[in-house]
XYZ file of C-alpha atoms in Angstrom:
68
model
C -0.024 -0.013 -0.077
C 0.968 3.734 -0.431
C 0.897 6.471 1.681
C -1.796 8.168 -0.355
C -4.150 5.086 -0.105
C -3.624 4.567 3.538
C -4.190 8.241 4.374
C -6.265 9.798 1.523
C -6.131 13.386 3.026
C -2.692 13.939 4.554
C -1.143 17.306 4.995
C 1.015 17.159 2.129
C -1.412 15.326 -0.248
C -0.565 17.582 -3.207
C 3.130 17.105 -2.823
C 2.913 13.300 -2.393
C 0.979 13.197 -5.537
C 3.397 15.370 -7.495
C 6.315 13.229 -6.306
C 4.439 9.995 -7.345
C 3.693 11.532 -10.831
C 7.276 12.586 -11.089
C 8.710 9.219 -10.088
C 6.306 7.574 -12.488
C 7.501 9.596 -15.455
C 11.323 9.000 -14.427
C 10.629 5.285 -14.233
C 8.828 5.290 -17.641
C 11.611 7.225 -19.222
C 14.288 4.700 -18.100
C 12.256 1.647 -18.490
C 13.214 -0.926 -21.294
C 11.076 -0.515 -24.452
C 8.584 -3.201 -23.886
C 7.339 -1.593 -20.628
C 7.636 2.166 -21.539
C 4.088 2.448 -22.925
C 2.473 0.910 -19.933
C 4.390 3.020 -17.632
C 3.902 6.395 -19.227
C 0.115 5.512 -19.228
C 0.555 5.002 -15.553
C 2.591 8.399 -15.233
C -0.302 10.308 -17.241
C -2.687 8.714 -14.875
C -1.012 10.093 -11.958
C -0.623 13.390 -13.486
C -4.224 13.604 -14.448
C -5.141 12.616 -10.756
C -3.229 15.553 -9.615
C -4.785 17.805 -12.088
C -8.307 16.784 -11.084
C -7.658 17.334 -7.393
C -5.425 20.495 -7.604
C -6.169 22.209 -10.954
C -4.229 25.364 -9.822
C -1.224 23.289 -8.719
C 2.361 24.759 -9.324
C 3.532 21.065 -9.767
C 1.601 20.740 -13.064
C 3.753 22.930 -15.236
C 7.023 21.048 -14.241
C 5.389 17.845 -14.689
C 4.026 18.821 -18.028
C 7.619 19.372 -19.158
C 8.253 15.827 -18.501
C 5.574 14.657 -20.816
C 7.217 16.374 -23.760
């Protein structure tokens, strides 16, 4: 389990969601070709989750740079 699933509303939830998405993008970038598509989908899901809950998050700009 993860911190976010165990404690869905921790005081640093926005930052935790950002770090989860950032780590997912880095993992996808460094994955073998066979796993990259699946992992980029997971990373984009994490980004979309952050955007849905925190649409004005300052972290979104940085994460979007990782998607290019």
